[in-house]
PDB file of C-alpha atoms and ligand atoms in Angstrom:
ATOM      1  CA  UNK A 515     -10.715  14.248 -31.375  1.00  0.00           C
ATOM      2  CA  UNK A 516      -9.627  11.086 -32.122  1.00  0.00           C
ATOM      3  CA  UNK A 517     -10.022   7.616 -29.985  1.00  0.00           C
ATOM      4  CA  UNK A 518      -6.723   6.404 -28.427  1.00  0.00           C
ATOM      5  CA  UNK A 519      -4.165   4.166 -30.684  1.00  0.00           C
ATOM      6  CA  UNK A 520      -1.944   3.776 -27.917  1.00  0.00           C
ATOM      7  CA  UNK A 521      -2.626   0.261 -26.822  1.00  0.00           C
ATOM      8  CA  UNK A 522      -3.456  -2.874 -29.245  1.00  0.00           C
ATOM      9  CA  UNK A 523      -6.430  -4.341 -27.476  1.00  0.00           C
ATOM     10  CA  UNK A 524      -4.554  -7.993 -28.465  1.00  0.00           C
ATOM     11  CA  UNK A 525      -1.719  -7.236 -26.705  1.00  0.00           C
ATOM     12  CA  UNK A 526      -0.920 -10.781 -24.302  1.00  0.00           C
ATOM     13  CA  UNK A 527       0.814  -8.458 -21.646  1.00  0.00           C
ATOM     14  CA  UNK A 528      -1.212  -8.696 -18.399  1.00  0.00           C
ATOM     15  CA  UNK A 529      -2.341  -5.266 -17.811  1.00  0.00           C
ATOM     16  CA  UNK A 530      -1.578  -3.494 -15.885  1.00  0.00           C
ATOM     17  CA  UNK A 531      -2.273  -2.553 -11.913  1.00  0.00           C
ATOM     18  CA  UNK A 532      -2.826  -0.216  -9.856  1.00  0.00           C
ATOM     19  CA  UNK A 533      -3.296  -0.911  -6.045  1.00  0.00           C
ATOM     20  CA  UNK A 534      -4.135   2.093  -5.236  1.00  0.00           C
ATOM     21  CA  UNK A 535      -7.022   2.345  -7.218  1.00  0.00           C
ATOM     22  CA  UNK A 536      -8.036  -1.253  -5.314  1.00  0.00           C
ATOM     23  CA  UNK A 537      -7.909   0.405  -2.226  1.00  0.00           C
ATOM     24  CA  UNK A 538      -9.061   3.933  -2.645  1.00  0.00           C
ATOM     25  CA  UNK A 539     -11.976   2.386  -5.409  1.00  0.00           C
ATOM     26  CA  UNK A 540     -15.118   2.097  -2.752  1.00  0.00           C
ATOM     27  CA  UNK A 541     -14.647   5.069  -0.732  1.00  0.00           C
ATOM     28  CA  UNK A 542     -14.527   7.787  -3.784  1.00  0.00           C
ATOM     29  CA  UNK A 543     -17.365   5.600  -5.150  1.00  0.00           C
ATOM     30  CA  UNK A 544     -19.327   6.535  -2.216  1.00  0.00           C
ATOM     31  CA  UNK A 545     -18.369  10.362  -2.781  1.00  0.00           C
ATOM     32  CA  UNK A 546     -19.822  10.010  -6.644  1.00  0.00           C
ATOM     33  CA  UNK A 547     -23.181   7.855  -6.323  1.00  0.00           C
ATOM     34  CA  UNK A 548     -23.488  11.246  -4.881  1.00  0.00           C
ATOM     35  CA  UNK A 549     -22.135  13.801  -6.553  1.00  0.00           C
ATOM     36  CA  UNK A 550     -23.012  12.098  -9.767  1.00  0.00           C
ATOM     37  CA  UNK A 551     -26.232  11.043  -8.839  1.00  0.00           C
ATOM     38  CA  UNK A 552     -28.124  13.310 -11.854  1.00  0.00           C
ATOM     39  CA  UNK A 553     -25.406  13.203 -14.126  1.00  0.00           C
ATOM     40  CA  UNK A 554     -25.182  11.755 -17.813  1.00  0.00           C
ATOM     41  CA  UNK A 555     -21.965  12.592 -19.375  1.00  0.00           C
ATOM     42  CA  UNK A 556     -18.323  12.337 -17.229  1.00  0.00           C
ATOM     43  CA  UNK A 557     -15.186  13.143 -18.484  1.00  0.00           C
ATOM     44  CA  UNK A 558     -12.212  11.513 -16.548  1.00  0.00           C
ATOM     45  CA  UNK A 559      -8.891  12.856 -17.032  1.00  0.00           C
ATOM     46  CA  UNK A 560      -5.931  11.107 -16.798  1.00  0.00           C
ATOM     47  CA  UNK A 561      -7.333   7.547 -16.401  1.00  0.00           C
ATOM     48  CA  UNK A 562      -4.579   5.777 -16.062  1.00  0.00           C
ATOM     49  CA  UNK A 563      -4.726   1.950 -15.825  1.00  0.00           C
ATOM     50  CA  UNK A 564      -8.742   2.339 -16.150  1.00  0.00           C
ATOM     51  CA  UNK A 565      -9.524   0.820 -13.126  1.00  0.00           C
ATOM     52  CA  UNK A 566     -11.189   3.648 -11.754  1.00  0.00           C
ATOM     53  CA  UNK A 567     -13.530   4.295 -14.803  1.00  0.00           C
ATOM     54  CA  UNK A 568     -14.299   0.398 -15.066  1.00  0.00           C
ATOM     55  CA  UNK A 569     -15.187   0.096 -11.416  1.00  0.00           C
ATOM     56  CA  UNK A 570     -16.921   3.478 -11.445  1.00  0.00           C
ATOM     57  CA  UNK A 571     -18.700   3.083 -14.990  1.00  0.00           C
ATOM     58  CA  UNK A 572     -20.176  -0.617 -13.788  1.00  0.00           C
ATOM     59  CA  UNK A 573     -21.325   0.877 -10.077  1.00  0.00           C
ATOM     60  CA  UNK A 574     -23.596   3.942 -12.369  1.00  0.00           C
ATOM     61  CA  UNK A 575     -24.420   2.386 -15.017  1.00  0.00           C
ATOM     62  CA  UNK A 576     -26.576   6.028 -15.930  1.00  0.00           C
ATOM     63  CA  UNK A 577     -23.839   7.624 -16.628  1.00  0.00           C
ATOM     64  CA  UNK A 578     -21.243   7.754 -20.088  1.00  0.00           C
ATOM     65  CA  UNK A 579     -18.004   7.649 -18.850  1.00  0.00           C
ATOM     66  CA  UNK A 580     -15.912   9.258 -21.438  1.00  0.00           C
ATOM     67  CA  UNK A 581     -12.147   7.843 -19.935  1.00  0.00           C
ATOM     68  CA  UNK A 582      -8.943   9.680 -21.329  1.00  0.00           C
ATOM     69  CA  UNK A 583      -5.113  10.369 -20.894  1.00  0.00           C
ATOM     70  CA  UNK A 584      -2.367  11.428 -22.967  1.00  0.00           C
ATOM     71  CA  UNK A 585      -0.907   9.659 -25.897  1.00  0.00           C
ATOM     72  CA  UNK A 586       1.840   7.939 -25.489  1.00  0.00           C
ATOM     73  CA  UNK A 587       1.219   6.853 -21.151  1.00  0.00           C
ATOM     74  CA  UNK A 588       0.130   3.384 -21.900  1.00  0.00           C
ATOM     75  CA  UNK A 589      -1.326   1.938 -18.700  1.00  0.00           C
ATOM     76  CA  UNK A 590      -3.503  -0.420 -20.079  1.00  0.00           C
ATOM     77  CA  UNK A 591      -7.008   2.119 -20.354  1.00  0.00           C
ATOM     78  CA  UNK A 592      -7.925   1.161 -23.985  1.00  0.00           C
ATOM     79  CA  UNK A 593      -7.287  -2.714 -23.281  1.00  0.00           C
ATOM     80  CA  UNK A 594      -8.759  -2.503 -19.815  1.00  0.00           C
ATOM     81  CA  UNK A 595     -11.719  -1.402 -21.473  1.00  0.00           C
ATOM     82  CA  UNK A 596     -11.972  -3.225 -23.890  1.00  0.00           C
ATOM     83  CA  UNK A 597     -12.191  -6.048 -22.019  1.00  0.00           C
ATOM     84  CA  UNK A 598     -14.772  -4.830 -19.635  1.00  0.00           C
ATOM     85  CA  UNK A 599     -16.504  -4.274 -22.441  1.00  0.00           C
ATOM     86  CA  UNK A 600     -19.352  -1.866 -20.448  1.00  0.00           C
ATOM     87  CA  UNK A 601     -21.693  -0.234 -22.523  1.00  0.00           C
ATOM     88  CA  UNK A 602     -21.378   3.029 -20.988  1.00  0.00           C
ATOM     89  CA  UNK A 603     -17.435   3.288 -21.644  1.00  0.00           C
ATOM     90  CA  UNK A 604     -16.706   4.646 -25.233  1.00  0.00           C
ATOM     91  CA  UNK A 605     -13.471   3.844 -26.307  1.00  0.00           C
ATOM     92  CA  UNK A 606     -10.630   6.281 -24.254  1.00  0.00           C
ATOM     93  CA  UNK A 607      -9.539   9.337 -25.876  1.00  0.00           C
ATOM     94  CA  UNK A 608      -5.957  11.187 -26.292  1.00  0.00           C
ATOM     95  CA  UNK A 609      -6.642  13.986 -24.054  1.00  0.00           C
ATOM     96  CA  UNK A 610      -3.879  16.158 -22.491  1.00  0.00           C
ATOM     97  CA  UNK A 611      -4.472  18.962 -20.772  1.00  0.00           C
ATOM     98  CA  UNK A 612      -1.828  21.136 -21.474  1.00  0.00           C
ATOM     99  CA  UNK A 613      -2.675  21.205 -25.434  1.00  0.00           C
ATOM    100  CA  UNK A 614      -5.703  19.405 -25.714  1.00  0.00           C
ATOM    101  CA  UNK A 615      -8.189  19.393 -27.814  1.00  0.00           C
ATOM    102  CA  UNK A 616     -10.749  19.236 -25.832  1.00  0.00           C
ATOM    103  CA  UNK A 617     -13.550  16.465 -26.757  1.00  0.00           C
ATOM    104  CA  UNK A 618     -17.443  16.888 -27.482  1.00  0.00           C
ATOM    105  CA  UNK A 619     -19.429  15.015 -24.304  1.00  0.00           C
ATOM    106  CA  UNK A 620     -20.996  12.543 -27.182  1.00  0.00           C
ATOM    107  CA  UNK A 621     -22.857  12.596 -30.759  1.00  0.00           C
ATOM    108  CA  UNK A 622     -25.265  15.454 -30.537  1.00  0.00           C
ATOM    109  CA  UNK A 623     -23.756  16.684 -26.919  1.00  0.00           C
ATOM    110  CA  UNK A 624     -21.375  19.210 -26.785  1.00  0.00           C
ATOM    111  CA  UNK A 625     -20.901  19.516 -23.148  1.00  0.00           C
ATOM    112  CA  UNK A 626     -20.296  17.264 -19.871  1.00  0.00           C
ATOM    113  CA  UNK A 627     -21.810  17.656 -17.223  1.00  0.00           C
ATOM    114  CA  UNK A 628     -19.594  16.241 -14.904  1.00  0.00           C
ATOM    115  CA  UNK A 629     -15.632  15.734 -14.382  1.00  0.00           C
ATOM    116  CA  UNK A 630     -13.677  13.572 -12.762  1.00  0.00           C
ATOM    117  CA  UNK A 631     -10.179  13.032 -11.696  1.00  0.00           C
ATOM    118  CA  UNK A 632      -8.067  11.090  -9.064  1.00  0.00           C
ATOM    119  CA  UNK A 633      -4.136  11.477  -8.701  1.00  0.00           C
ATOM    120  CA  UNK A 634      -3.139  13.633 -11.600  1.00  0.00           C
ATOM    121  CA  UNK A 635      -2.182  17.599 -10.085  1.00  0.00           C
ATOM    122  CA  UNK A 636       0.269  16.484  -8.319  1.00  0.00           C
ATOM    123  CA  UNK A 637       1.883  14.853 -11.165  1.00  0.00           C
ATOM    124  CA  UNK A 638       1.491  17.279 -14.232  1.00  0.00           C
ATOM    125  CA  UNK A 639       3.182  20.999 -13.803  1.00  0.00           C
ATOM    126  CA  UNK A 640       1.383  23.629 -12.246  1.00  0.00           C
ATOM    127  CA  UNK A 641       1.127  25.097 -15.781  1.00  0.00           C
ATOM    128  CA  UNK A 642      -0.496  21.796 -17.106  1.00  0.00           C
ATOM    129  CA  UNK A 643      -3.259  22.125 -14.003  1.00  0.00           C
ATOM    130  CA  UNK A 644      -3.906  25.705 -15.060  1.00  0.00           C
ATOM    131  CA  UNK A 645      -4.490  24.609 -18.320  1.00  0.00           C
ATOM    132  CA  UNK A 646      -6.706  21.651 -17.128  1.00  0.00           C
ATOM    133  CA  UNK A 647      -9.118  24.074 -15.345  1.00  0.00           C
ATOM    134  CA  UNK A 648      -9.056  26.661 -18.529  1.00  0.00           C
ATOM    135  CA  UNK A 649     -10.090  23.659 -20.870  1.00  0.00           C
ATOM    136  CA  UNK A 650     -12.791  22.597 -18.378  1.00  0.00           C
ATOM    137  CA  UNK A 651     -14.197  25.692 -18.561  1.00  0.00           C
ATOM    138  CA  UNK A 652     -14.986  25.180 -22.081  1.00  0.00           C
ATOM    139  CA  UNK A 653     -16.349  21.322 -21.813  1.00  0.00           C
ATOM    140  CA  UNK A 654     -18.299  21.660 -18.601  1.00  0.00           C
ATOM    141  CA  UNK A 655     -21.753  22.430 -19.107  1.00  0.00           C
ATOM    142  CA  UNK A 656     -23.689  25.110 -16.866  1.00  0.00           C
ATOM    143  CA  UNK A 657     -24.861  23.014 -14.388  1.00  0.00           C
ATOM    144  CA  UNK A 658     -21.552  20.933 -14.110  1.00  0.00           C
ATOM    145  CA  UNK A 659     -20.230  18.733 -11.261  1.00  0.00           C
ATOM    146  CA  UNK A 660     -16.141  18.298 -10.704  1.00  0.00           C
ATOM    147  CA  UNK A 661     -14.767  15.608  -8.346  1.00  0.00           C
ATOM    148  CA  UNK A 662     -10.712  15.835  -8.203  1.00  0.00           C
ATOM    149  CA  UNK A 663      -9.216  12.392  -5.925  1.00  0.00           C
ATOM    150  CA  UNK A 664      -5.672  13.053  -4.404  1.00  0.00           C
ATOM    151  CA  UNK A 665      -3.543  14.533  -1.815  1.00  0.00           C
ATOM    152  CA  UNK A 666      -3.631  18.225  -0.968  1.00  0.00           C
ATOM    153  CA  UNK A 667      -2.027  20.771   1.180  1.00  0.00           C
ATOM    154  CA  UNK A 668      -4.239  22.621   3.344  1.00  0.00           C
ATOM    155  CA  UNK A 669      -3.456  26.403   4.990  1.00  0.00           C
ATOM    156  CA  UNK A 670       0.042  25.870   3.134  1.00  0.00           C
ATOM    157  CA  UNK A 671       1.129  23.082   4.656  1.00  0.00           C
ATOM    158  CA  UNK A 672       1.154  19.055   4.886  1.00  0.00           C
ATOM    159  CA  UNK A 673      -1.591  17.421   6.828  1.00  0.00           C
ATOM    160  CA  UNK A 674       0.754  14.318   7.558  1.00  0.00           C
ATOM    161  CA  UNK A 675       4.100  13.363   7.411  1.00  0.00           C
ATOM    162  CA  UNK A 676       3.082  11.136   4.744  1.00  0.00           C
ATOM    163  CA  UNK A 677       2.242  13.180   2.738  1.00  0.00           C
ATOM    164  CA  UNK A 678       5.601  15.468   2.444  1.00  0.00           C
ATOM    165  CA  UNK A 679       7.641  12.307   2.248  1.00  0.00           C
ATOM    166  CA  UNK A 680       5.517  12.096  -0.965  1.00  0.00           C
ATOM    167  CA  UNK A 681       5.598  15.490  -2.364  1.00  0.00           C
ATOM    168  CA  UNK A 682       9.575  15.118  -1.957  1.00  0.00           C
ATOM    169  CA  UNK A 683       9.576  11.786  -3.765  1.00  0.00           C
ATOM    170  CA  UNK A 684       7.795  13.688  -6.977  1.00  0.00           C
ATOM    171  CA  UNK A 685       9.562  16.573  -6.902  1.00  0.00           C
ATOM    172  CA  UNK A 686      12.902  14.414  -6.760  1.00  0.00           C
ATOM    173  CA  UNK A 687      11.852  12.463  -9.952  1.00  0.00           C
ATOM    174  CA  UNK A 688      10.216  15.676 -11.908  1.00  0.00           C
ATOM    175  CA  UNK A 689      10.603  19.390  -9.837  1.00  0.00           C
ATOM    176  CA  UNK A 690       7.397  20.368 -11.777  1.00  0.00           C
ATOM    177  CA  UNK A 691       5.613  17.844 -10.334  1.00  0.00           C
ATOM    178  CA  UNK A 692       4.438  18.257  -6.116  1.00  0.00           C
ATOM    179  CA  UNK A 693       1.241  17.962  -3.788  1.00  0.00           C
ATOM    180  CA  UNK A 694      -0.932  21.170  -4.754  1.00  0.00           C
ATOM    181  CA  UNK A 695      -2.489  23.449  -2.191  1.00  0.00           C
ATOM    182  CA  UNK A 696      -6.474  23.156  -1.898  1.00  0.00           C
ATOM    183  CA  UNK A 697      -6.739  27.266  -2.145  1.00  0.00           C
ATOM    184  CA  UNK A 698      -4.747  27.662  -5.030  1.00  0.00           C
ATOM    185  CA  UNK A 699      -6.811  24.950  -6.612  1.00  0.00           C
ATOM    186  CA  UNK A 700     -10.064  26.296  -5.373  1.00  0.00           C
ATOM    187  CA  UNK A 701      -9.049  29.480  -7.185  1.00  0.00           C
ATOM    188  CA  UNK A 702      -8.707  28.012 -10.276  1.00  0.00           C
ATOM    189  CA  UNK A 703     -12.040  26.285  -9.849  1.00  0.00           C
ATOM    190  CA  UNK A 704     -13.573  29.531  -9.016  1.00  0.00           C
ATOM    191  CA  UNK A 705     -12.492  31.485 -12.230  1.00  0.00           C
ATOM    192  CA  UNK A 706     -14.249  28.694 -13.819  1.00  0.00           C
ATOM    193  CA  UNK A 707     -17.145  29.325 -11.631  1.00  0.00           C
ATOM    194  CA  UNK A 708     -17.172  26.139  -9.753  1.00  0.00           C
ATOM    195  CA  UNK A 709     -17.806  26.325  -6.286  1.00  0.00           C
ATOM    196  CA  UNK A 710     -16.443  24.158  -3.963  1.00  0.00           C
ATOM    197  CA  UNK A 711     -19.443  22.261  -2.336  1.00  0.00           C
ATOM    198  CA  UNK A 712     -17.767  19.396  -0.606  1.00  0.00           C
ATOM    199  CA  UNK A 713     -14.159  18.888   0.949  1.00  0.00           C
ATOM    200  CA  UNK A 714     -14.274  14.735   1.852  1.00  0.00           C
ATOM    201  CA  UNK A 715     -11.584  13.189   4.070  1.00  0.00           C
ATOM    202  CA  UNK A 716     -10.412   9.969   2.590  1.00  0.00           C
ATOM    203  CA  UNK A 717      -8.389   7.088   3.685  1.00  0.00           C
ATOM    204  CA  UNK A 718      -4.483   7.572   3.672  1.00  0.00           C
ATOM    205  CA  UNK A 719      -4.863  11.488   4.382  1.00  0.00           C
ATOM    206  CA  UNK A 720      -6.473  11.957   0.971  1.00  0.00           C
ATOM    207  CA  UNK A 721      -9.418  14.141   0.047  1.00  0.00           C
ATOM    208  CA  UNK A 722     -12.430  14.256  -2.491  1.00  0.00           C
ATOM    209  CA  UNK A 723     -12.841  18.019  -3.160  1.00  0.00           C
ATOM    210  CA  UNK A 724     -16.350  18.358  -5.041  1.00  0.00           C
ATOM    211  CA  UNK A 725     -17.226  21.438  -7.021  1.00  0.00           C
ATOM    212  CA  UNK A 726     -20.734  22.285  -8.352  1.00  0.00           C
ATOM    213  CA  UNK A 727     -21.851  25.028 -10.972  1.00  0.00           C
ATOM    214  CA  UNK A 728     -22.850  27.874 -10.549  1.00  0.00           C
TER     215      UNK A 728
HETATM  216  C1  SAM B 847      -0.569   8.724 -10.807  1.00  0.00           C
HETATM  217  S1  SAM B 847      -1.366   8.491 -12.340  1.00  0.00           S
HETATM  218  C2  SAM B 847      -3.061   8.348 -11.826  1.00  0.00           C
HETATM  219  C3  SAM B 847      -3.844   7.489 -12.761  1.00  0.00           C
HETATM  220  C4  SAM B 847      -5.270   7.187 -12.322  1.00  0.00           C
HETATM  221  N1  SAM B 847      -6.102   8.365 -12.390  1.00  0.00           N
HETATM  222  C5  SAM B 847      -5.292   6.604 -10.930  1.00  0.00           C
HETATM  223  O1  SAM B 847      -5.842   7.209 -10.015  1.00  0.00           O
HETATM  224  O2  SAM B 847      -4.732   5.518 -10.785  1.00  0.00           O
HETATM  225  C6  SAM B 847      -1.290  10.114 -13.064  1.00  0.00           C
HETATM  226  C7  SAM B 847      -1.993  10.203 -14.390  1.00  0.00           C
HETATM  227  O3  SAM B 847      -2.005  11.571 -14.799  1.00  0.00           O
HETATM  228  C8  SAM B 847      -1.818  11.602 -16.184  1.00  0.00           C
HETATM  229  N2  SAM B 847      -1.340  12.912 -16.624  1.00  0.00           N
HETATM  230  C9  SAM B 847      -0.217  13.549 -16.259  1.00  0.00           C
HETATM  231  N3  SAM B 847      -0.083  14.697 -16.931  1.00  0.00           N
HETATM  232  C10 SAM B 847      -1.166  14.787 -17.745  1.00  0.00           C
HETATM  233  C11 SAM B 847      -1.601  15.738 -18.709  1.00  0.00           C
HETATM  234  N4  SAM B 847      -0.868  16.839 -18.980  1.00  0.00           N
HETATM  235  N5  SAM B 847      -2.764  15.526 -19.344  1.00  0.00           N
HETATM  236  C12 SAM B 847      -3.498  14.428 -19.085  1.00  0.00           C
HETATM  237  N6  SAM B 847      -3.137  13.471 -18.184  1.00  0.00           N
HETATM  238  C13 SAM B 847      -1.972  13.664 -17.534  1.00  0.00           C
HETATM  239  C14 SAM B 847      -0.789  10.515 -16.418  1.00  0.00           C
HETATM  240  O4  SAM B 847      -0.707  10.142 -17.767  1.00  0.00           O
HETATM  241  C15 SAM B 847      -1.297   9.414 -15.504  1.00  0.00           C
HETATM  242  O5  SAM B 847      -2.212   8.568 -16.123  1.00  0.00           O
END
């Protein structure tokens, strides 16, 4: 597995933002203090702009957050930390989930025991997200924790209007793409045998789903 080459931690372009991540930051924080609360080692997929893992990797500072997204989206996660410069963020790797591979937790640990990941299934394919669970399944240790951020359908539906203005703005731009359906996702997460523990209501009619081993 090698460490991201993507971004030139020089570069002079401001980096950049997310404000979602600004806004949605404190209440999934709340959700991992947590869910994370005996944790060591957290993979995040797709990270994105690194917002997320700075804010999250300063808040618990007992945990390694291992950030990561695929080569080639640069958001700014290698500068961003970089910069931070947190002693519990290793340097971001090239992960994607559709063809991996799939990283070692650290030097001497081969599995995490916790994952985390906010806005991502509703962007990658429903193949990809199969493929994210089947890797997981590998990396996660026995006693693992998951915490997936985002919108969801519930009973096969939208919860808000909002939402399916949404899921018609990603399909529009990539028809693979599209707001998943808790149960399907559950039954990924099940094969894997995570079981779902908490289902969290968050602001803008998103939800922290939080799965636990065994
Ligand atoms: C909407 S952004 C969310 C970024 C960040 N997690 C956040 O909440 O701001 C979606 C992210 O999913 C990542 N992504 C999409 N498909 C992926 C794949 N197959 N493997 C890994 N990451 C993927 C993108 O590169 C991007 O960083």
């Amino acid at each position: 597995m090698k460490t991201s080459a993507y971004a030139d931690p020089s570069d002079p372009a401001p980096l950049p933002e997310s404000p979602a991540c600004e806004r949605n930051r404190a209440p999934i924080l709340d959700v991992l203090r947590e869910a994370f609360a005996t944790r060591r080692h957290v993979l995040e997929i797709g990270s994105g702009t690194g917002q997320h893992a700075v804010h999250f990797a300063a808040a618990m500072p007992w945990l390694r957050w291992q950030g990561s997204d695929r080569a080639g989206q640069d958001l700014g996660l290698a500068r961003r930390l970089a910069e931070a410069a947190l002693p519990n963020t290793p340097a971001p790797l090239d992960l994607d989930v559709a063809h991996g591979p799939w990283p070692v937790a650290a030097p001497g640990t081969a599995r995490f025991d916790a994952a985390f990941t906010a806005n991502t299934l509703h962007i990658m394919g429903w193949d990809a997200v199969q493929a994210c669970f089947a890797g997981l399944d590998a990396v996660l240790a026995d006693d693992a924790s998951l915490v997936v951020y985002g919108p969801f359908n519930v009973g096969g539906g939208f919860t808000s209007d909002s939402n399916r203005d949404f899921d018609a703005m990603l399909r529009a731009r990539d028809p693979r793409s599209g707001l998943r359906d808790l149960e399907a996702v559950d039954a990924l997460a099940a094969r894997i045998r995570l079981r779902l523990r908490g289902d969290i209501a968050m602001p803008a009619h998103n939800r922290c789903l939080v799965w636990q081993r065994p």
